[in-house]
Short mmCIF file of C-alpha atoms in Angstrom, two decimals:
data_model
loop_
_atom_site.label_atom_id
_atom_site.label_comp_id
_atom_site.label_asym_id
_atom_site.label_seq_id
_atom_site.Cartn_x
_atom_site.Cartn_y
_atom_site.Cartn_z
CA MET A 1457 -137.23 -69.44 -11.78
CA GLU A 1458 -139.20 -70.06 -15.04
CA THR A 1459 -139.95 -66.41 -15.58
CA ARG A 1460 -136.21 -65.68 -15.23
CA GLN A 1461 -135.22 -68.48 -17.56
CA ASN A 1462 -137.79 -66.86 -20.10
CA LEU A 1463 -136.20 -63.51 -19.78
CA LYS A 1464 -132.78 -64.95 -20.54
CA VAL A 1465 -134.17 -66.70 -23.49
CA TRP A 1466 -135.87 -63.35 -24.74
CA ASN A 1467 -132.65 -61.53 -24.15
CA TRP A 1468 -130.75 -63.96 -26.32
CA ILE A 1469 -133.55 -63.59 -29.06
CA LYS A 1470 -133.25 -59.70 -28.87
CA LEU A 1471 -129.47 -60.02 -29.12
CA LEU A 1472 -129.33 -62.32 -32.17
CA GLY A 1473 -132.01 -59.96 -33.75
CA ILE A 1474 -129.67 -56.98 -33.30
CA TYR A 1475 -126.84 -58.98 -34.78
CA PHE A 1476 -129.00 -59.92 -37.76
CA VAL A 1477 -129.82 -56.20 -38.30
CA ILE A 1478 -126.09 -55.41 -38.22
CA LEU A 1479 -125.43 -58.19 -40.77
CA ILE A 1480 -128.22 -56.76 -43.00
CA ALA A 1481 -126.49 -53.24 -42.74
CA LEU A 1482 -123.11 -54.76 -43.72
CA VAL A 1483 -124.76 -56.43 -46.78
CA ILE A 1484 -126.26 -53.08 -47.77
CA PHE A 1485 -123.10 -51.48 -47.29
CA TYR A 1486 -121.39 -54.10 -49.58
CA MET A 1487 -124.11 -53.66 -52.29
CA ALA A 1488 -123.64 -49.81 -52.10
CA GLN A 1489 -119.91 -49.76 -51.57
CA ASP A 1490 -119.05 -47.52 -54.50
CA LEU A 1491 -121.49 -44.85 -53.12
CA LEU A 1492 -120.57 -45.18 -49.42
CA THR A 1493 -116.83 -45.49 -49.81
CA PRO A 1494 -116.15 -41.74 -49.77
CA PHE A 1495 -118.19 -41.53 -46.57
CA LEU A 1496 -116.10 -44.36 -44.93
CA VAL A 1497 -112.84 -42.52 -46.15
CA ALA A 1498 -114.12 -39.15 -44.69
CA PHE A 1499 -114.95 -40.89 -41.26
CA ILE A 1500 -111.40 -42.35 -41.03
CA LEU A 1501 -109.94 -38.81 -41.60
CA VAL A 1502 -112.42 -37.47 -39.07
CA TYR A 1503 -111.12 -39.94 -36.51
CA ALA A 1504 -107.41 -38.88 -37.40
CA LEU A 1505 -108.22 -35.19 -37.13
CA ASN A 1506 -110.80 -34.84 -34.36
CA PRO A 1507 -108.25 -34.65 -31.36
CA LEU A 1508 -106.51 -31.80 -33.15
CA ALA A 1509 -109.79 -29.95 -33.71
CA ASP A 1510 -110.70 -30.56 -30.11
CA LYS A 1511 -107.31 -29.03 -29.00
CA ILE A 1512 -107.62 -25.96 -31.11
CA GLU A 1513 -111.37 -25.48 -30.04
CA SER A 1514 -110.15 -25.60 -26.44
CA TRP A 1515 -108.11 -22.37 -27.00
CA GLY A 1516 -111.42 -20.54 -27.44
CA ILE A 1517 -111.69 -20.77 -31.23
CA LYS A 1518 -115.10 -21.61 -32.77
CA ARG A 1519 -115.30 -25.23 -34.06
CA THR A 1520 -115.81 -24.16 -37.73
CA TRP A 1521 -112.67 -21.94 -37.66
CA ALA A 1522 -110.77 -24.70 -35.87
CA VAL A 1523 -111.61 -27.05 -38.77
CA ALA A 1524 -110.79 -24.48 -41.21
CA MET A 1525 -107.43 -23.77 -39.70
CA ILE A 1526 -106.65 -27.48 -39.86
CA PHE A 1527 -107.52 -27.66 -43.54
CA ILE A 1528 -105.45 -24.65 -44.35
CA GLY A 1529 -102.54 -25.81 -42.30
CA PHE A 1530 -102.53 -29.31 -43.94
CA ILE A 1531 -102.73 -27.61 -47.44
CA PHE A 1532 -99.70 -25.46 -46.51
CA ILE A 1533 -97.80 -28.32 -45.18
CA ALA A 1534 -98.59 -30.49 -48.21
CA GLY A 1535 -97.66 -27.62 -50.51
CA LEU A 1536 -94.38 -27.16 -48.65
CA VAL A 1537 -93.48 -30.93 -48.75
CA VAL A 1538 -94.35 -31.06 -52.43
CA SER A 1539 -92.32 -27.97 -53.24
CA LEU A 1540 -89.29 -29.31 -51.26
CA GLY A 1541 -89.45 -32.76 -52.65
CA PHE A 1542 -91.05 -32.05 -56.00
CA GLY A 1543 -87.70 -31.93 -57.98
CA SER A 1544 -86.60 -35.41 -56.47
CA ILE A 1545 -89.96 -36.99 -57.19
CA LYS A 1546 -90.32 -35.40 -60.63
CA ALA A 1547 -86.81 -36.56 -61.52
CA GLU A 1548 -87.45 -40.08 -60.41
CA ILE A 1549 -90.86 -40.29 -62.19
CA THR A 1550 -89.26 -39.00 -65.48
CA LEU A 1551 -86.33 -41.45 -65.24
CA LEU A 1552 -88.79 -44.37 -64.49
CA LYS A 1553 -91.01 -43.30 -67.53
CA THR A 1554 -87.93 -43.34 -69.66
CA GLN A 1555 -86.74 -46.69 -68.46
CA VAL A 1556 -90.07 -48.54 -68.74
CA PRO A 1557 -89.37 -49.66 -72.45
CA ALA A 1558 -85.89 -50.84 -71.44
CA TYR A 1559 -87.43 -52.78 -68.50
CA ILE A 1560 -90.03 -54.59 -70.73
CA GLU A 1561 -87.10 -55.49 -73.14
CA ARG A 1562 -85.03 -56.92 -70.36
CA ILE A 1563 -88.05 -58.84 -68.93
CA LYS A 1564 -88.72 -60.20 -72.39
CA VAL A 1565 -85.07 -61.34 -73.04
CA SER A 1566 -85.09 -63.02 -69.55
CA LEU A 1567 -88.39 -64.68 -70.21
CA ILE A 1568 -87.37 -65.99 -73.74
CA GLU A 1569 -84.10 -67.41 -72.40
CA ASN A 1570 -85.92 -69.23 -69.64
CA ALA A 1571 -88.74 -70.21 -72.15
CA ALA A 1572 -86.03 -71.99 -74.29
CA THR A 1573 -84.73 -73.98 -71.40
CA LEU A 1574 -88.20 -75.01 -70.50
CA GLU A 1575 -89.06 -75.95 -74.15
CA ALA A 1576 -86.10 -78.22 -74.08
CA LYS A 1577 -87.24 -80.03 -70.93
CA ILE A 1578 -90.95 -80.63 -72.00
CA PRO A 1579 -91.51 -83.55 -74.33
CA ASN A 1580 -93.30 -82.81 -77.57
CA MET A 1581 -93.13 -79.14 -76.86
CA LYS A 1582 -92.92 -77.28 -80.34
CA LYS A 1583 -89.70 -75.33 -80.41
CA GLY A 1584 -90.26 -71.53 -80.23
CA MET A 1585 -93.81 -71.86 -79.35
CA LEU A 1586 -93.36 -70.24 -75.75
CA GLN A 1587 -90.80 -67.78 -77.09
CA ASN A 1588 -93.37 -66.55 -79.84
CA MET A 1589 -96.04 -66.21 -77.24
CA ILE A 1590 -93.95 -64.05 -75.01
CA THR A 1591 -92.69 -61.88 -77.83
CA GLN A 1592 -96.22 -61.44 -79.00
CA LYS A 1593 -97.76 -60.58 -75.66
CA LEU A 1594 -95.08 -58.18 -74.51
CA GLY A 1595 -94.81 -56.61 -77.92
CA ASP A 1596 -98.53 -55.84 -77.76
CA LEU A 1597 -97.99 -54.18 -74.24
CA PRO A 1598 -97.40 -50.58 -75.33
CA THR A 1599 -100.38 -50.87 -77.72
CA MET A 1600 -102.57 -52.17 -74.97
CA LEU A 1601 -101.50 -49.19 -72.64
CA GLY A 1602 -102.27 -46.83 -75.54
CA GLU A 1603 -105.78 -48.31 -76.08
CA ASN A 1604 -106.55 -48.35 -72.44
CA MET A 1605 -105.39 -44.67 -71.97
CA PRO A 1606 -108.96 -43.32 -71.98
CA PHE A 1607 -109.93 -45.71 -69.24
CA ILE A 1608 -106.96 -44.76 -67.24
CA LEU A 1609 -107.53 -41.04 -67.66
CA LYS A 1610 -111.18 -41.64 -66.67
CA THR A 1611 -110.04 -43.55 -63.57
CA LEU A 1612 -107.66 -40.76 -62.66
CA LEU A 1613 -110.42 -38.14 -63.05
CA GLY A 1614 -112.86 -40.24 -60.87
CA LEU A 1615 -110.17 -40.43 -58.24
CA VAL A 1616 -109.82 -36.56 -58.26
CA THR A 1617 -113.59 -36.21 -58.12
CA SER A 1618 -113.82 -38.71 -55.09
CA SER A 1619 -111.00 -37.03 -53.29
CA LEU A 1620 -112.84 -33.70 -53.54
CA ILE A 1621 -115.93 -35.31 -52.11
CA VAL A 1622 -114.00 -36.75 -49.35
CA LEU A 1623 -112.45 -33.47 -48.41
CA PHE A 1624 -116.10 -31.85 -48.54
CA LEU A 1625 -117.53 -34.60 -46.30
CA THR A 1626 -114.44 -34.54 -43.94
CA PHE A 1627 -114.83 -30.80 -43.25
CA PHE A 1628 -118.58 -31.04 -42.38
CA ILE A 1629 -118.37 -34.30 -40.44
CA LEU A 1630 -115.43 -32.88 -38.46
CA LYS A 1631 -117.27 -29.53 -37.88
CA ASP A 1632 -120.93 -30.91 -36.94
CA GLY A 1633 -119.95 -34.52 -35.71
CA ARG A 1634 -121.02 -33.57 -32.12
CA GLY A 1635 -124.42 -32.58 -33.45
CA PHE A 1636 -124.78 -36.00 -35.34
CA ARG A 1637 -124.04 -37.79 -32.07
CA LYS A 1638 -126.27 -35.62 -30.10
CA ASN A 1639 -129.23 -36.23 -32.53
CA ILE A 1640 -128.59 -40.06 -32.30
CA ILE A 1641 -128.79 -39.98 -28.49
CA ARG A 1642 -131.67 -37.84 -28.43
CA VAL A 1643 -133.90 -40.27 -30.11
CA VAL A 1644 -132.75 -43.27 -27.95
CA PRO A 1645 -135.24 -44.32 -25.32
CA ASN A 1646 -134.11 -43.93 -21.73
CA LYS A 1647 -133.74 -47.59 -21.01
CA TYR A 1648 -131.18 -47.87 -23.82
CA PHE A 1649 -129.50 -44.68 -23.08
CA GLU A 1650 -126.52 -45.93 -21.05
CA THR A 1651 -125.75 -48.69 -23.32
CA VAL A 1652 -125.89 -46.55 -26.58
CA LEU A 1653 -123.82 -43.76 -25.06
CA CYS A 1654 -121.12 -46.39 -23.93
CA LEU A 1655 -121.24 -47.97 -27.36
CA LEU A 1656 -120.50 -44.77 -29.10
CA PHE A 1657 -117.90 -43.80 -26.62
CA GLU A 1658 -116.08 -47.16 -27.09
CA ILE A 1659 -116.30 -47.26 -30.95
CA ASN A 1660 -114.84 -43.65 -31.03
CA LYS A 1661 -112.19 -44.54 -28.71
CA SER A 1662 -111.20 -47.96 -30.47
CA VAL A 1663 -111.32 -46.89 -33.93
CA GLY A 1664 -109.81 -43.42 -33.36
CA ASN A 1665 -106.85 -44.89 -31.38
CA TYR A 1666 -106.18 -47.43 -34.20
CA VAL A 1667 -106.49 -44.88 -37.11
CA ARG A 1668 -104.40 -42.22 -35.39
CA GLY A 1669 -101.75 -44.83 -34.23
CA GLN A 1670 -101.44 -46.31 -37.83
CA LEU A 1671 -101.04 -43.02 -39.57
CA ILE A 1672 -98.17 -42.26 -37.21
CA ASP A 1673 -96.66 -45.61 -37.73
CA CYS A 1674 -96.99 -45.43 -41.59
CA THR A 1675 -95.28 -42.03 -41.73
CA ILE A 1676 -92.36 -43.33 -39.52
CA VAL A 1677 -92.07 -46.53 -41.84
CA ALA A 1678 -91.95 -44.39 -45.04
CA ILE A 1679 -89.24 -42.15 -43.56
CA LEU A 1680 -87.25 -45.15 -42.48
CA SER A 1681 -87.70 -46.96 -45.91
CA VAL A 1682 -86.60 -43.84 -47.69
CA ILE A 1683 -83.41 -43.59 -45.70
CA GLY A 1684 -82.64 -47.34 -45.82
CA LEU A 1685 -83.17 -47.69 -49.57
CA SER A 1686 -81.07 -44.52 -50.30
CA LEU A 1687 -78.16 -45.71 -48.24
CA ILE A 1688 -77.86 -49.04 -50.24
CA GLY A 1689 -78.06 -46.93 -53.53
CA LEU A 1690 -81.39 -48.39 -54.73
CA LYS A 1691 -82.98 -46.25 -57.65
CA TYR A 1692 -86.23 -44.60 -56.92
CA ALA A 1693 -85.69 -44.97 -53.30
CA LEU A 1694 -87.96 -41.88 -52.58
CA ILE A 1695 -90.94 -43.19 -54.43
CA ILE A 1696 -90.58 -46.82 -53.40
CA GLY A 1697 -90.02 -45.55 -49.69
CA ILE A 1698 -93.29 -43.54 -49.63
CA ILE A 1699 -95.06 -46.72 -51.37
CA CYS A 1700 -93.96 -48.77 -48.47
CA GLY A 1701 -95.32 -46.38 -45.85
CA ILE A 1702 -98.61 -46.24 -47.59
CA THR A 1703 -99.01 -49.94 -48.00
CA ASN A 1704 -97.93 -50.47 -44.34
CA ILE A 1705 -101.31 -49.40 -43.40
CA ILE A 1706 -102.55 -52.76 -44.37
CA PRO A 1707 -101.52 -55.15 -41.37
CA TYR A 1708 -99.15 -58.10 -42.18
CA LEU A 1709 -99.79 -57.87 -45.97
CA GLY A 1710 -98.97 -54.33 -46.49
CA PRO A 1711 -95.10 -54.68 -45.79
CA ILE A 1712 -94.88 -57.57 -48.31
CA MET A 1713 -96.81 -55.45 -50.84
CA GLY A 1714 -94.50 -52.65 -50.34
CA MET A 1715 -91.24 -54.77 -50.73
CA ILE A 1716 -92.42 -56.08 -54.14
CA PRO A 1717 -91.58 -52.84 -56.27
CA ALA A 1718 -88.27 -52.54 -54.37
CA ILE A 1719 -87.13 -56.18 -55.30
CA PHE A 1720 -88.51 -55.59 -58.94
CA VAL A 1721 -86.25 -52.51 -59.32
CA ALA A 1722 -83.26 -54.23 -57.70
CA LEU A 1723 -83.47 -57.25 -59.98
CA VAL A 1724 -84.48 -55.27 -63.25
CA GLU A 1725 -82.67 -51.98 -62.93
CA HIS A 1726 -79.67 -53.03 -61.03
CA LYS A 1727 -79.59 -56.66 -62.38
CA SER A 1728 -78.19 -57.79 -59.07
CA GLY A 1729 -79.23 -60.41 -56.58
CA ALA A 1730 -76.95 -58.77 -54.04
CA MET A 1731 -79.12 -55.59 -54.29
CA ALA A 1732 -82.29 -57.65 -53.98
CA GLY A 1733 -80.88 -59.19 -50.93
CA SER A 1734 -80.01 -55.75 -49.57
CA VAL A 1735 -83.57 -54.65 -50.22
CA VAL A 1736 -84.89 -57.42 -48.36
CA ALA A 1737 -82.54 -56.81 -45.42
CA VAL A 1738 -83.51 -53.20 -45.22
CA MET A 1739 -87.25 -53.89 -45.40
CA MET A 1740 -86.88 -56.39 -42.68
CA GLY A 1741 -84.71 -54.08 -40.57
CA VAL A 1742 -87.53 -51.44 -41.04
CA GLN A 1743 -90.28 -53.75 -39.94
CA LEU A 1744 -88.26 -55.08 -36.93
CA ILE A 1745 -87.92 -51.39 -35.84
CA ASP A 1746 -91.60 -50.85 -36.53
CA ASN A 1747 -92.78 -53.89 -34.51
CA VAL A 1748 -90.38 -53.47 -31.57
CA ALA A 1749 -90.29 -49.68 -31.12
CA VAL A 1750 -92.74 -47.80 -33.29
CA SER A 1751 -96.01 -49.71 -33.42
CA PRO A 1752 -96.22 -50.45 -29.60
CA ILE A 1753 -95.94 -46.80 -28.85
CA ALA A 1754 -98.01 -45.37 -31.85
CA VAL A 1755 -100.94 -48.03 -31.64
CA GLY A 1756 -100.01 -49.44 -28.09
CA GLN A 1757 -102.35 -51.67 -26.22
CA SER A 1758 -105.30 -49.38 -26.61
CA VAL A 1759 -106.57 -51.70 -29.51
CA ASP A 1760 -106.73 -55.35 -28.37
CA LEU A 1761 -106.73 -57.24 -31.78
CA HIS A 1762 -105.68 -60.83 -32.14
CA PRO A 1763 -103.43 -61.22 -35.21
CA ILE A 1764 -105.50 -64.15 -36.72
CA ALA A 1765 -108.73 -61.93 -36.50
CA VAL A 1766 -106.72 -59.08 -38.15
CA ILE A 1767 -105.43 -61.34 -41.03
CA LEU A 1768 -108.84 -62.89 -41.50
CA SER A 1769 -110.58 -59.54 -41.50
CA VAL A 1770 -108.14 -57.98 -44.19
CA THR A 1771 -108.53 -61.04 -46.32
CA ILE A 1772 -112.19 -60.89 -46.21
CA GLY A 1773 -112.28 -57.28 -46.77
CA GLY A 1774 -109.84 -57.68 -49.85
CA ALA A 1775 -112.10 -60.36 -51.24
CA LEU A 1776 -115.23 -58.29 -50.90
CA MET A 1777 -114.05 -54.69 -51.78
CA GLY A 1778 -110.52 -55.09 -53.02
CA LEU A 1779 -107.93 -52.56 -51.91
CA TRP A 1780 -110.44 -50.45 -50.13
CA GLY A 1781 -111.60 -53.38 -48.35
CA MET A 1782 -108.18 -54.25 -47.04
CA LEU A 1783 -107.80 -50.67 -45.89
CA PHE A 1784 -111.08 -50.52 -44.00
CA ALA A 1785 -111.13 -54.08 -42.67
CA VAL A 1786 -109.54 -53.42 -39.36
CA PRO A 1787 -111.46 -50.16 -38.40
CA ILE A 1788 -114.72 -51.94 -39.24
CA TYR A 1789 -113.58 -54.97 -37.34
CA CYS A 1790 -112.72 -52.76 -34.33
CA ALA A 1791 -116.13 -51.13 -34.41
CA LEU A 1792 -118.00 -54.61 -34.75
CA LYS A 1793 -116.01 -56.14 -31.99
CA VAL A 1794 -116.73 -53.26 -29.52
CA THR A 1795 -120.41 -53.31 -30.60
CA PHE A 1796 -120.85 -56.99 -30.03
CA GLN A 1797 -119.07 -56.83 -26.57
CA ILE A 1798 -121.15 -53.95 -25.46
CA LEU A 1799 -124.44 -55.35 -26.59
CA TYR A 1800 -123.54 -58.67 -25.00
CA LYS A 1801 -122.83 -57.17 -21.69
CA GLY A 1802 -125.83 -54.79 -21.74
CA ILE A 1803 -128.32 -57.49 -22.88
CA ILE A 1804 -127.01 -60.80 -21.55
CA GLU A 1805 -124.70 -60.16 -18.66
CA TYR A 1806 -126.49 -57.09 -17.09
CA GLY A 1807 -129.89 -57.76 -18.34
CA SER A 1808 -130.21 -53.94 -19.00
CA TRP A 1809 -132.96 -54.44 -21.73
CA GLU A 1810 -134.99 -57.05 -19.87
CA ASN A 1811 -137.89 -54.78 -19.81
CA ALA A 1812 -137.57 -53.73 -23.46
#
């Protein structure tokens, strides 16, 4: 009895030790996030594309050629989409570019009017102080943009470089991923083999289902948003709809982030509270369709995630890594959840590592 109790205590010590190692790995990832982010993006893309590569390979085509066909196909589709929608997107961007000074002026006038009202209500407030501050700050905005242009260009160049690295990594991980898994399993001792194999399978299933489901979901949300915003006559509906689809990949917070530019355009460009209300109605309608019909089918019940845990993981990810952290938070949470569950069952419930 005492020996059995000692084994249980020892199993808990081993489990906590493994959890501590995972925590150290997460800290290292956080410290080296700039270096490791392209790898994480590549893994997300691999999860999305792997079923398609497997399907093509099942037709008797070698893995390398299957992956190459996927890349060529996506380049062709992307080129086709850009060529078909380039005129509309370019026209909206050009129009937006010419309207920016007018937007700034309208915002300045509105703020000055409100500042005058606020000054009148605040005792001992020097008249014109807030108005002068607003005029100076907004007047310096074009200069500030010009001064920061080298930084903006450097950021864009870095983004292009990172994108090329991600594509390169995605190609080779998608091509040689099975070899990586085999090498990992090959060095695992026999007594841990079943647990590690189950762990890799469940992580692949959980993260893969979530990523693929979210990509389908975001695409449909983008299409619905473009259609809805176009029907109510909102300017830049195409660009804003695409933004809504992209931000929708962030659970719960993403739809709100996507709605902000739409409301801004409604208030500044259309100068209409009614248009802003229509935008909110359209976005709520899109989210209703998404939550009731699209998301349950695209993501389904394959990923059992509690809403509070999702919100908490997104919040922590955003605080630690900004936008990238918000995007990666849920896939990382999926992997960690599965890892903790499998290790707990293997070590504590089944005692499969008692002789380790």
